[in-house]
């Protein structure tokens, strides 16, 4: 029987990101083959959705439209996961390239609701870019996941929906990205504060960067939220012990969800939860 979001947990895996280098983190999947193998292992471990960043031959963020399309098609052929492409890309990716990500026709895309200091850099997300991505999602039927790094981003999400209407199918799903140097800290208090500031009816996941991954996950489960985990956000499994691979982070999240009596949603349930039409294969 299909499990609803009330009694299950959507687990999203963010396996690669744009910032870490393969040299520093050999377990990062940076080729299409590695991405597919990771996606399969993570589905097996309990993931329902994958948040994808591609890399080029130099290990840099890659927003090449052809390669993104190829990855979406391959992921949908080889797995049942909801496929979400990042429109955040890397810090230096252009706004035009970030919007063009949608040409690859993913099920979902990340859509960050404001600018944030990002370590020594600035992750720029001006209002014009936010509204353009939102309107493109509406036109193309792509389900956005609103990424919130700070409390003001929740206010911007309200403004966005008030001024430009609901996303496709009326599904408002946010992801709280906590613990980035420059954004909100990865604490239970921050999880609850942002969750309480969301628009009525919104669902949400949370991820805690670095050592905040566990407190954020536990707080999110306790508060009825969903989980995002992966090497994009966390490279240390426990003190002094690097993450072996993405699947072990998903397996740990699934075990926590099970313990909370909200087991991992299957990919099929994840599609229904996000109101994404089922995979084409
Ligand atoms: N790489 C970060 C600058 C997203 O995927 O939408 C942005 C990021 C957010 O990872
Ligand atoms: Zn990302």
PDB file of C-alpha atoms and ligand atoms in Angstrom:
ATOM      1  CA  UNK A   1       0.000   0.000   0.000  1.00  0.00           C
ATOM      2  CA  UNK A   2       1.296   3.445  -0.862  1.00  0.00           C
ATOM      3  CA  UNK A   3       2.560   5.368   2.112  1.00  0.00           C
ATOM      4  CA  UNK A   4       1.503   9.010   2.503  1.00  0.00           C
ATOM      5  CA  UNK A   5       3.859  11.802   3.486  1.00  0.00           C
ATOM      6  CA  UNK A   6       2.256  11.953   6.913  1.00  0.00           C
ATOM      7  CA  UNK A   7       3.448   8.514   7.849  1.00  0.00           C
ATOM      8  CA  UNK A   8       6.549   8.381   5.677  1.00  0.00           C
ATOM      9  CA  UNK A   9       9.725  10.348   5.048  1.00  0.00           C
ATOM     10  CA  UNK A  10      10.960  11.625   1.711  1.00  0.00           C
ATOM     11  CA  UNK A  11      14.713  11.062   1.592  1.00  0.00           C
ATOM     12  CA  UNK A  12      16.552  13.114  -0.988  1.00  0.00           C
ATOM     13  CA  UNK A  13      20.156  12.351  -1.774  1.00  0.00           C
ATOM     14  CA  UNK A  14      22.454  15.181  -2.863  1.00  0.00           C
ATOM     15  CA  UNK A  15      25.437  13.100  -3.955  1.00  0.00           C
ATOM     16  CA  UNK A  16      27.885  15.554  -5.514  1.00  0.00           C
ATOM     17  CA  UNK A  17      27.321  19.315  -5.150  1.00  0.00           C
ATOM     18  CA  UNK A  18      29.460  21.868  -6.893  1.00  0.00           C
ATOM     19  CA  UNK A  19      32.075  22.811  -4.349  1.00  0.00           C
ATOM     20  CA  UNK A  20      34.064  19.775  -3.206  1.00  0.00           C
ATOM     21  CA  UNK A  21      36.788  18.284  -5.340  1.00  0.00           C
ATOM     22  CA  UNK A  22      37.148  14.633  -6.220  1.00  0.00           C
ATOM     23  CA  UNK A  23      40.780  14.844  -5.133  1.00  0.00           C
ATOM     24  CA  UNK A  24      39.683  15.754  -1.606  1.00  0.00           C
ATOM     25  CA  UNK A  25      36.625  13.486  -1.528  1.00  0.00           C
ATOM     26  CA  UNK A  26      37.238  10.428  -3.733  1.00  0.00           C
ATOM     27  CA  UNK A  27      33.756   9.050  -2.996  1.00  0.00           C
ATOM     28  CA  UNK A  28      32.106  11.955  -4.881  1.00  0.00           C
ATOM     29  CA  UNK A  29      30.304  10.693  -7.996  1.00  0.00           C
ATOM     30  CA  UNK A  30      31.554  13.007 -10.744  1.00  0.00           C
ATOM     31  CA  UNK A  31      31.049  11.007 -13.948  1.00  0.00           C
ATOM     32  CA  UNK A  32      27.710   9.922 -15.370  1.00  0.00           C
ATOM     33  CA  UNK A  33      28.578   6.283 -14.690  1.00  0.00           C
ATOM     34  CA  UNK A  34      29.372   7.057 -11.057  1.00  0.00           C
ATOM     35  CA  UNK A  35      26.207   9.135 -10.736  1.00  0.00           C
ATOM     36  CA  UNK A  36      24.024   6.302 -12.033  1.00  0.00           C
ATOM     37  CA  UNK A  37      25.712   3.720  -9.784  1.00  0.00           C
ATOM     38  CA  UNK A  38      25.259   6.061  -6.809  1.00  0.00           C
ATOM     39  CA  UNK A  39      21.626   6.711  -7.676  1.00  0.00           C
ATOM     40  CA  UNK A  40      20.883   2.982  -7.857  1.00  0.00           C
ATOM     41  CA  UNK A  41      22.610   2.286  -4.541  1.00  0.00           C
ATOM     42  CA  UNK A  42      20.819   5.209  -2.882  1.00  0.00           C
ATOM     43  CA  UNK A  43      17.433   4.096  -4.196  1.00  0.00           C
ATOM     44  CA  UNK A  44      18.150   0.678  -2.723  1.00  0.00           C
ATOM     45  CA  UNK A  45      19.041   2.332   0.595  1.00  0.00           C
ATOM     46  CA  UNK A  46      15.840   4.377   0.786  1.00  0.00           C
ATOM     47  CA  UNK A  47      16.138   7.511  -1.349  1.00  0.00           C
ATOM     48  CA  UNK A  48      13.073   8.787  -3.210  1.00  0.00           C
ATOM     49  CA  UNK A  49      14.640  11.766  -4.974  1.00  0.00           C
ATOM     50  CA  UNK A  50      18.102  12.731  -6.236  1.00  0.00           C
ATOM     51  CA  UNK A  51      19.413  16.320  -6.332  1.00  0.00           C
ATOM     52  CA  UNK A  52      21.894  16.477  -9.199  1.00  0.00           C
ATOM     53  CA  UNK A  53      24.952  18.601  -9.954  1.00  0.00           C
ATOM     54  CA  UNK A  54      27.153  17.522 -12.853  1.00  0.00           C
ATOM     55  CA  UNK A  55      30.899  18.022 -13.185  1.00  0.00           C
ATOM     56  CA  UNK A  56      33.014  18.652 -16.267  1.00  0.00           C
ATOM     57  CA  UNK A  57      36.295  16.945 -17.132  1.00  0.00           C
ATOM     58  CA  UNK A  58      38.109  19.456 -14.884  1.00  0.00           C
ATOM     59  CA  UNK A  59      35.829  18.573 -11.956  1.00  0.00           C
ATOM     60  CA  UNK A  60      34.087  21.964 -12.114  1.00  0.00           C
ATOM     61  CA  UNK A  61      30.318  22.585 -12.022  1.00  0.00           C
ATOM     62  CA  UNK A  62      28.848  21.660 -15.417  1.00  0.00           C
ATOM     63  CA  UNK A  63      25.596  23.157 -16.692  1.00  0.00           C
ATOM     64  CA  UNK A  64      26.043  21.942 -20.258  1.00  0.00           C
ATOM     65  CA  UNK A  65      22.443  21.482 -21.517  1.00  0.00           C
ATOM     66  CA  UNK A  66      23.219  18.325 -23.492  1.00  0.00           C
ATOM     67  CA  UNK A  67      24.972  16.658 -20.575  1.00  0.00           C
ATOM     68  CA  UNK A  68      22.143  17.619 -18.193  1.00  0.00           C
ATOM     69  CA  UNK A  69      19.575  16.159 -20.568  1.00  0.00           C
ATOM     70  CA  UNK A  70      21.647  12.991 -20.933  1.00  0.00           C
ATOM     71  CA  UNK A  71      21.838  12.658 -17.142  1.00  0.00           C
ATOM     72  CA  UNK A  72      18.084  13.154 -16.683  1.00  0.00           C
ATOM     73  CA  UNK A  73      17.292  10.548 -19.329  1.00  0.00           C
ATOM     74  CA  UNK A  74      19.822   8.063 -17.918  1.00  0.00           C
ATOM     75  CA  UNK A  75      18.639   8.519 -14.328  1.00  0.00           C
ATOM     76  CA  UNK A  76      15.034   7.999 -15.380  1.00  0.00           C
ATOM     77  CA  UNK A  77      15.959   4.928 -17.401  1.00  0.00           C
ATOM     78  CA  UNK A  78      18.114   3.345 -14.732  1.00  0.00           C
ATOM     79  CA  UNK A  79      16.256   4.307 -11.543  1.00  0.00           C
ATOM     80  CA  UNK A  80      12.760   5.168 -10.301  1.00  0.00           C
ATOM     81  CA  UNK A  81      13.924   8.252  -8.394  1.00  0.00           C
ATOM     82  CA  UNK A  82      12.403  11.705  -8.746  1.00  0.00           C
ATOM     83  CA  UNK A  83      15.117  13.573 -10.658  1.00  0.00           C
ATOM     84  CA  UNK A  84      15.846  17.067  -9.413  1.00  0.00           C
ATOM     85  CA  UNK A  85      18.419  19.258 -11.157  1.00  0.00           C
ATOM     86  CA  UNK A  86      20.171  22.037  -9.295  1.00  0.00           C
ATOM     87  CA  UNK A  87      19.549  25.520 -10.652  1.00  0.00           C
ATOM     88  CA  UNK A  88      21.982  26.768  -8.024  1.00  0.00           C
ATOM     89  CA  UNK A  89      24.948  25.313  -9.868  1.00  0.00           C
ATOM     90  CA  UNK A  90      28.299  26.582  -8.647  1.00  0.00           C
ATOM     91  CA  UNK A  91      29.022  30.038  -7.272  1.00  0.00           C
ATOM     92  CA  UNK A  92      30.385  31.336 -10.578  1.00  0.00           C
ATOM     93  CA  UNK A  93      27.735  29.889 -12.904  1.00  0.00           C
ATOM     94  CA  UNK A  94      25.813  32.560 -14.834  1.00  0.00           C
ATOM     95  CA  UNK A  95      22.137  33.239 -14.222  1.00  0.00           C
ATOM     96  CA  UNK A  96      21.385  32.422 -17.878  1.00  0.00           C
ATOM     97  CA  UNK A  97      23.049  29.014 -17.589  1.00  0.00           C
ATOM     98  CA  UNK A  98      21.205  28.328 -14.345  1.00  0.00           C
ATOM     99  CA  UNK A  99      17.827  29.073 -15.966  1.00  0.00           C
ATOM    100  CA  UNK A 100      18.744  26.991 -19.031  1.00  0.00           C
ATOM    101  CA  UNK A 101      19.041  23.953 -16.724  1.00  0.00           C
ATOM    102  CA  UNK A 102      15.258  23.683 -17.045  1.00  0.00           C
ATOM    103  CA  UNK A 103      15.622  22.834 -20.750  1.00  0.00           C
ATOM    104  CA  UNK A 104      16.761  19.391 -19.588  1.00  0.00           C
ATOM    105  CA  UNK A 105      13.181  18.766 -18.402  1.00  0.00           C
ATOM    106  CA  UNK A 106      13.843  17.384 -14.923  1.00  0.00           C
ATOM    107  CA  UNK A 107      10.951  16.332 -12.687  1.00  0.00           C
ATOM    108  CA  UNK A 108      11.994  18.934 -10.145  1.00  0.00           C
ATOM    109  CA  UNK A 109      14.553  21.671  -9.673  1.00  0.00           C
ATOM    110  CA  UNK A 110      16.066  23.462  -6.730  1.00  0.00           C
ATOM    111  CA  UNK A 111      15.132  27.156  -6.548  1.00  0.00           C
ATOM    112  CA  UNK A 112      16.960  29.198  -3.940  1.00  0.00           C
ATOM    113  CA  UNK A 113      14.874  32.003  -2.450  1.00  0.00           C
ATOM    114  CA  UNK A 114      17.565  34.571  -1.767  1.00  0.00           C
ATOM    115  CA  UNK A 115      21.180  35.583  -1.781  1.00  0.00           C
ATOM    116  CA  UNK A 116      23.389  34.250   0.993  1.00  0.00           C
ATOM    117  CA  UNK A 117      26.994  34.529   2.017  1.00  0.00           C
ATOM    118  CA  UNK A 118      28.541  31.154   1.239  1.00  0.00           C
ATOM    119  CA  UNK A 119      31.785  30.832   3.137  1.00  0.00           C
ATOM    120  CA  UNK A 120      34.075  33.383   1.527  1.00  0.00           C
ATOM    121  CA  UNK A 121      31.816  33.651  -1.520  1.00  0.00           C
ATOM    122  CA  UNK A 122      28.337  34.975  -2.270  1.00  0.00           C
ATOM    123  CA  UNK A 123      25.626  32.674  -3.632  1.00  0.00           C
ATOM    124  CA  UNK A 124      23.638  35.217  -5.635  1.00  0.00           C
ATOM    125  CA  UNK A 125      19.883  34.768  -6.042  1.00  0.00           C
ATOM    126  CA  UNK A 126      18.297  38.132  -6.807  1.00  0.00           C
ATOM    127  CA  UNK A 127      14.542  38.593  -6.991  1.00  0.00           C
ATOM    128  CA  UNK A 128      14.555  38.718 -10.810  1.00  0.00           C
ATOM    129  CA  UNK A 129      16.220  35.307 -11.037  1.00  0.00           C
ATOM    130  CA  UNK A 130      13.891  33.803  -8.428  1.00  0.00           C
ATOM    131  CA  UNK A 131      10.766  34.996 -10.232  1.00  0.00           C
ATOM    132  CA  UNK A 132      12.079  33.921 -13.639  1.00  0.00           C
ATOM    133  CA  UNK A 133      12.829  30.395 -12.405  1.00  0.00           C
ATOM    134  CA  UNK A 134       9.442  30.219 -10.691  1.00  0.00           C
ATOM    135  CA  UNK A 135       7.572  31.300 -13.840  1.00  0.00           C
ATOM    136  CA  UNK A 136       9.575  28.880 -16.000  1.00  0.00           C
ATOM    137  CA  UNK A 137       8.652  26.066 -13.595  1.00  0.00           C
ATOM    138  CA  UNK A 138       4.976  27.036 -13.876  1.00  0.00           C
ATOM    139  CA  UNK A 139       5.150  27.118 -17.686  1.00  0.00           C
ATOM    140  CA  UNK A 140       7.030  23.826 -17.975  1.00  0.00           C
ATOM    141  CA  UNK A 141       5.312  21.854 -15.208  1.00  0.00           C
ATOM    142  CA  UNK A 142       8.569  21.367 -13.288  1.00  0.00           C
ATOM    143  CA  UNK A 143       8.104  21.049  -9.529  1.00  0.00           C
ATOM    144  CA  UNK A 144      10.409  23.477  -7.738  1.00  0.00           C
ATOM    145  CA  UNK A 145      11.924  22.755  -4.369  1.00  0.00           C
ATOM    146  CA  UNK A 146      12.426  26.118  -2.678  1.00  0.00           C
ATOM    147  CA  UNK A 147      15.844  26.164  -1.005  1.00  0.00           C
ATOM    148  CA  UNK A 148      15.959  28.279   2.134  1.00  0.00           C
ATOM    149  CA  UNK A 149      19.339  29.093   3.653  1.00  0.00           C
ATOM    150  CA  UNK A 150      18.108  31.903   5.874  1.00  0.00           C
ATOM    151  CA  UNK A 151      14.921  33.104   7.540  1.00  0.00           C
ATOM    152  CA  UNK A 152      14.502  35.963   5.065  1.00  0.00           C
ATOM    153  CA  UNK A 153      14.267  33.365   2.299  1.00  0.00           C
ATOM    154  CA  UNK A 154      11.009  32.160   3.838  1.00  0.00           C
ATOM    155  CA  UNK A 155       9.673  35.722   3.629  1.00  0.00           C
ATOM    156  CA  UNK A 156      10.738  35.827  -0.011  1.00  0.00           C
ATOM    157  CA  UNK A 157       8.888  32.559  -0.650  1.00  0.00           C
ATOM    158  CA  UNK A 158       5.691  34.147   0.717  1.00  0.00           C
ATOM    159  CA  UNK A 159       6.231  37.187  -1.520  1.00  0.00           C
ATOM    160  CA  UNK A 160       6.897  34.956  -4.535  1.00  0.00           C
ATOM    161  CA  UNK A 161       3.716  32.925  -4.099  1.00  0.00           C
ATOM    162  CA  UNK A 162       1.622  36.007  -3.287  1.00  0.00           C
ATOM    163  CA  UNK A 163       2.790  37.893  -6.361  1.00  0.00           C
ATOM    164  CA  UNK A 164       3.273  35.083  -8.877  1.00  0.00           C
ATOM    165  CA  UNK A 165       0.981  32.282  -7.799  1.00  0.00           C
ATOM    166  CA  UNK A 166       1.472  28.670  -6.842  1.00  0.00           C
ATOM    167  CA  UNK A 167       3.939  26.271  -8.444  1.00  0.00           C
ATOM    168  CA  UNK A 168       2.693  23.451 -10.713  1.00  0.00           C
ATOM    169  CA  UNK A 169      -0.056  21.364  -9.119  1.00  0.00           C
ATOM    170  CA  UNK A 170      -0.061  23.712  -6.146  1.00  0.00           C
ATOM    171  CA  UNK A 171       2.721  21.727  -4.494  1.00  0.00           C
ATOM    172  CA  UNK A 172       4.836  23.926  -2.245  1.00  0.00           C
ATOM    173  CA  UNK A 173       7.861  21.982  -1.055  1.00  0.00           C
ATOM    174  CA  UNK A 174      10.844  23.636   0.579  1.00  0.00           C
ATOM    175  CA  UNK A 175      14.268  22.442   1.666  1.00  0.00           C
ATOM    176  CA  UNK A 176      15.959  24.047   4.663  1.00  0.00           C
ATOM    177  CA  UNK A 177      19.701  24.132   4.002  1.00  0.00           C
ATOM    178  CA  UNK A 178      21.216  24.886   7.369  1.00  0.00           C
ATOM    179  CA  UNK A 179      24.765  25.243   8.634  1.00  0.00           C
ATOM    180  CA  UNK A 180      26.256  27.042   5.613  1.00  0.00           C
ATOM    181  CA  UNK A 181      28.744  29.657   6.860  1.00  0.00           C
ATOM    182  CA  UNK A 182      26.682  32.786   6.150  1.00  0.00           C
ATOM    183  CA  UNK A 183      23.239  31.238   6.565  1.00  0.00           C
ATOM    184  CA  UNK A 184      21.245  29.990   9.519  1.00  0.00           C
ATOM    185  CA  UNK A 185      23.034  27.536  11.837  1.00  0.00           C
ATOM    186  CA  UNK A 186      22.250  23.838  11.736  1.00  0.00           C
ATOM    187  CA  UNK A 187      20.316  23.679  14.985  1.00  0.00           C
ATOM    188  CA  UNK A 188      16.970  22.341  16.108  1.00  0.00           C
ATOM    189  CA  UNK A 189      15.907  25.917  16.864  1.00  0.00           C
ATOM    190  CA  UNK A 190      16.642  27.018  13.303  1.00  0.00           C
ATOM    191  CA  UNK A 191      14.746  24.041  11.869  1.00  0.00           C
ATOM    192  CA  UNK A 192      11.660  24.898  13.900  1.00  0.00           C
ATOM    193  CA  UNK A 193      11.921  28.646  13.237  1.00  0.00           C
ATOM    194  CA  UNK A 194      12.040  28.263   9.445  1.00  0.00           C
ATOM    195  CA  UNK A 195       9.461  25.464   9.368  1.00  0.00           C
ATOM    196  CA  UNK A 196       7.068  27.702  11.308  1.00  0.00           C
ATOM    197  CA  UNK A 197       7.658  30.553   8.830  1.00  0.00           C
ATOM    198  CA  UNK A 198       6.645  28.535   5.756  1.00  0.00           C
ATOM    199  CA  UNK A 199       3.455  29.202   3.802  1.00  0.00           C
ATOM    200  CA  UNK A 200       0.402  27.235   4.944  1.00  0.00           C
ATOM    201  CA  UNK A 201       0.281  23.757   3.475  1.00  0.00           C
ATOM    202  CA  UNK A 202       3.949  23.652   2.512  1.00  0.00           C
ATOM    203  CA  UNK A 203       5.949  20.506   3.100  1.00  0.00           C
ATOM    204  CA  UNK A 204       9.667  20.632   3.786  1.00  0.00           C
ATOM    205  CA  UNK A 205      12.893  18.726   4.010  1.00  0.00           C
ATOM    206  CA  UNK A 206      15.978  19.789   5.902  1.00  0.00           C
ATOM    207  CA  UNK A 207      19.675  19.227   5.547  1.00  0.00           C
ATOM    208  CA  UNK A 208      22.438  20.166   7.937  1.00  0.00           C
ATOM    209  CA  UNK A 209      25.828  20.903   6.468  1.00  0.00           C
ATOM    210  CA  UNK A 210      28.895  19.234   7.972  1.00  0.00           C
ATOM    211  CA  UNK A 211      28.608  18.180  11.589  1.00  0.00           C
ATOM    212  CA  UNK A 212      25.096  19.619  11.808  1.00  0.00           C
ATOM    213  CA  UNK A 213      23.699  16.805   9.685  1.00  0.00           C
ATOM    214  CA  UNK A 214      22.488  14.711  12.633  1.00  0.00           C
ATOM    215  CA  UNK A 215      20.938  17.432  14.815  1.00  0.00           C
ATOM    216  CA  UNK A 216      19.129  18.830  11.786  1.00  0.00           C
ATOM    217  CA  UNK A 217      17.900  15.401  10.678  1.00  0.00           C
ATOM    218  CA  UNK A 218      16.672  14.506  14.150  1.00  0.00           C
ATOM    219  CA  UNK A 219      14.926  17.854  14.591  1.00  0.00           C
ATOM    220  CA  UNK A 220      13.338  17.584  11.151  1.00  0.00           C
ATOM    221  CA  UNK A 221      11.989  14.114  11.863  1.00  0.00           C
ATOM    222  CA  UNK A 222      10.641  15.243  15.223  1.00  0.00           C
ATOM    223  CA  UNK A 223       8.907  18.222  13.621  1.00  0.00           C
ATOM    224  CA  UNK A 224       7.311  16.289  10.754  1.00  0.00           C
ATOM    225  CA  UNK A 225       9.838  17.280   8.104  1.00  0.00           C
ATOM    226  CA  UNK A 226      11.651  15.248   5.485  1.00  0.00           C
ATOM    227  CA  UNK A 227      15.364  14.642   4.974  1.00  0.00           C
ATOM    228  CA  UNK A 228      18.102  15.521   2.530  1.00  0.00           C
ATOM    229  CA  UNK A 229      21.501  13.900   2.960  1.00  0.00           C
ATOM    230  CA  UNK A 230      24.568  13.332   0.796  1.00  0.00           C
ATOM    231  CA  UNK A 231      28.177  14.187   0.152  1.00  0.00           C
ATOM    232  CA  UNK A 232      27.159  17.611  -1.214  1.00  0.00           C
ATOM    233  CA  UNK A 233      26.485  18.562   2.406  1.00  0.00           C
ATOM    234  CA  UNK A 234      28.372  16.108   4.603  1.00  0.00           C
ATOM    235  CA  UNK A 235      31.675  14.298   4.129  1.00  0.00           C
ATOM    236  CA  UNK A 236      32.233  13.043   7.690  1.00  0.00           C
ATOM    237  CA  UNK A 237      30.098  10.179   8.955  1.00  0.00           C
ATOM    238  CA  UNK A 238      31.330  10.381  12.537  1.00  0.00           C
ATOM    239  CA  UNK A 239      34.211  12.125  14.247  1.00  0.00           C
ATOM    240  CA  UNK A 240      37.383  11.186  12.359  1.00  0.00           C
ATOM    241  CA  UNK A 241      35.547   8.840   9.984  1.00  0.00           C
ATOM    242  CA  UNK A 242      34.940   9.965   6.389  1.00  0.00           C
ATOM    243  CA  UNK A 243      31.696   9.021   4.661  1.00  0.00           C
ATOM    244  CA  UNK A 244      32.268   5.813   2.661  1.00  0.00           C
ATOM    245  CA  UNK A 245      29.663   6.632   0.038  1.00  0.00           C
ATOM    246  CA  UNK A 246      26.331   8.394  -0.408  1.00  0.00           C
ATOM    247  CA  UNK A 247      24.358   5.218   0.157  1.00  0.00           C
ATOM    248  CA  UNK A 248      25.547   4.951   3.738  1.00  0.00           C
ATOM    249  CA  UNK A 249      24.216   8.441   4.460  1.00  0.00           C
ATOM    250  CA  UNK A 250      20.886   7.470   2.898  1.00  0.00           C
ATOM    251  CA  UNK A 251      20.847   4.209   4.873  1.00  0.00           C
ATOM    252  CA  UNK A 252      21.447   6.124   8.107  1.00  0.00           C
ATOM    253  CA  UNK A 253      18.662   8.581   7.251  1.00  0.00           C
ATOM    254  CA  UNK A 254      16.337   5.679   6.445  1.00  0.00           C
ATOM    255  CA  UNK A 255      17.175   4.035   9.773  1.00  0.00           C
ATOM    256  CA  UNK A 256      16.398   7.279  11.627  1.00  0.00           C
ATOM    257  CA  UNK A 257      13.133   7.614   9.721  1.00  0.00           C
ATOM    258  CA  UNK A 258      12.235   4.033  10.575  1.00  0.00           C
ATOM    259  CA  UNK A 259      13.003   4.693  14.232  1.00  0.00           C
ATOM    260  CA  UNK A 260      10.729   7.742  14.097  1.00  0.00           C
ATOM    261  CA  UNK A 261       8.018   5.461  12.688  1.00  0.00           C
ATOM    262  CA  UNK A 262       7.961   7.461   9.466  1.00  0.00           C
ATOM    263  CA  UNK A 263       9.812   5.068   7.124  1.00  0.00           C
ATOM    264  CA  UNK A 264      11.369   6.155   3.840  1.00  0.00           C
ATOM    265  CA  UNK A 265       8.921   6.851   1.026  1.00  0.00           C
ATOM    266  CA  UNK A 266       9.476   4.625  -1.993  1.00  0.00           C
ATOM    267  CA  UNK A 267      10.285   6.418  -5.249  1.00  0.00           C
ATOM    268  CA  UNK A 268       6.703   5.783  -6.338  1.00  0.00           C
ATOM    269  CA  UNK A 269       5.388   7.399  -3.158  1.00  0.00           C
ATOM    270  CA  UNK A 270       7.890  10.235  -3.615  1.00  0.00           C
ATOM    271  CA  UNK A 271       6.430  10.964  -7.063  1.00  0.00           C
ATOM    272  CA  UNK A 272       2.926  11.061  -5.585  1.00  0.00           C
ATOM    273  CA  UNK A 273       4.046  13.183  -2.645  1.00  0.00           C
ATOM    274  CA  UNK A 274       5.586  15.831  -4.898  1.00  0.00           C
ATOM    275  CA  UNK A 275       2.829  15.466  -7.496  1.00  0.00           C
ATOM    276  CA  UNK A 276       5.405  14.612 -10.123  1.00  0.00           C
ATOM    277  CA  UNK A 277       4.105  12.355 -12.866  1.00  0.00           C
ATOM    278  CA  UNK A 278       5.537   8.851 -12.595  1.00  0.00           C
ATOM    279  CA  UNK A 279       8.743   7.908 -14.345  1.00  0.00           C
ATOM    280  CA  UNK A 280       8.311   7.192 -17.991  1.00  0.00           C
ATOM    281  CA  UNK A 281       9.882   3.720 -18.102  1.00  0.00           C
TER     282      UNK A 281
HETATM  283  N1  LIG B   1      26.427  25.102  -4.971  1.00  0.00           N
HETATM  284  C1  LIG B   1      25.780  26.126  -4.213  1.00  0.00           C
HETATM  285  C2  LIG B   1      26.369  27.445  -4.516  1.00  0.00           C
HETATM  286  C3  LIG B   1      21.367  24.296  -5.246  1.00  0.00           C
HETATM  287  O1  LIG B   1      21.813  23.241  -5.641  1.00  0.00           O
HETATM  288  O2  LIG B   1      20.335  24.771  -5.679  1.00  0.00           O
HETATM  289  C4  LIG B   1      24.323  26.163  -4.498  1.00  0.00           C
HETATM  290  C5  LIG B   1      23.576  24.921  -4.325  1.00  0.00           C
HETATM  291  C6  LIG B   1      22.112  25.081  -4.226  1.00  0.00           C
HETATM  292  O3  LIG B   1      24.089  23.815  -4.290  1.00  0.00           O
HETATM  293 ZN1  LIG B   2      22.906  21.621  -4.685  1.00  0.00          ZN
END
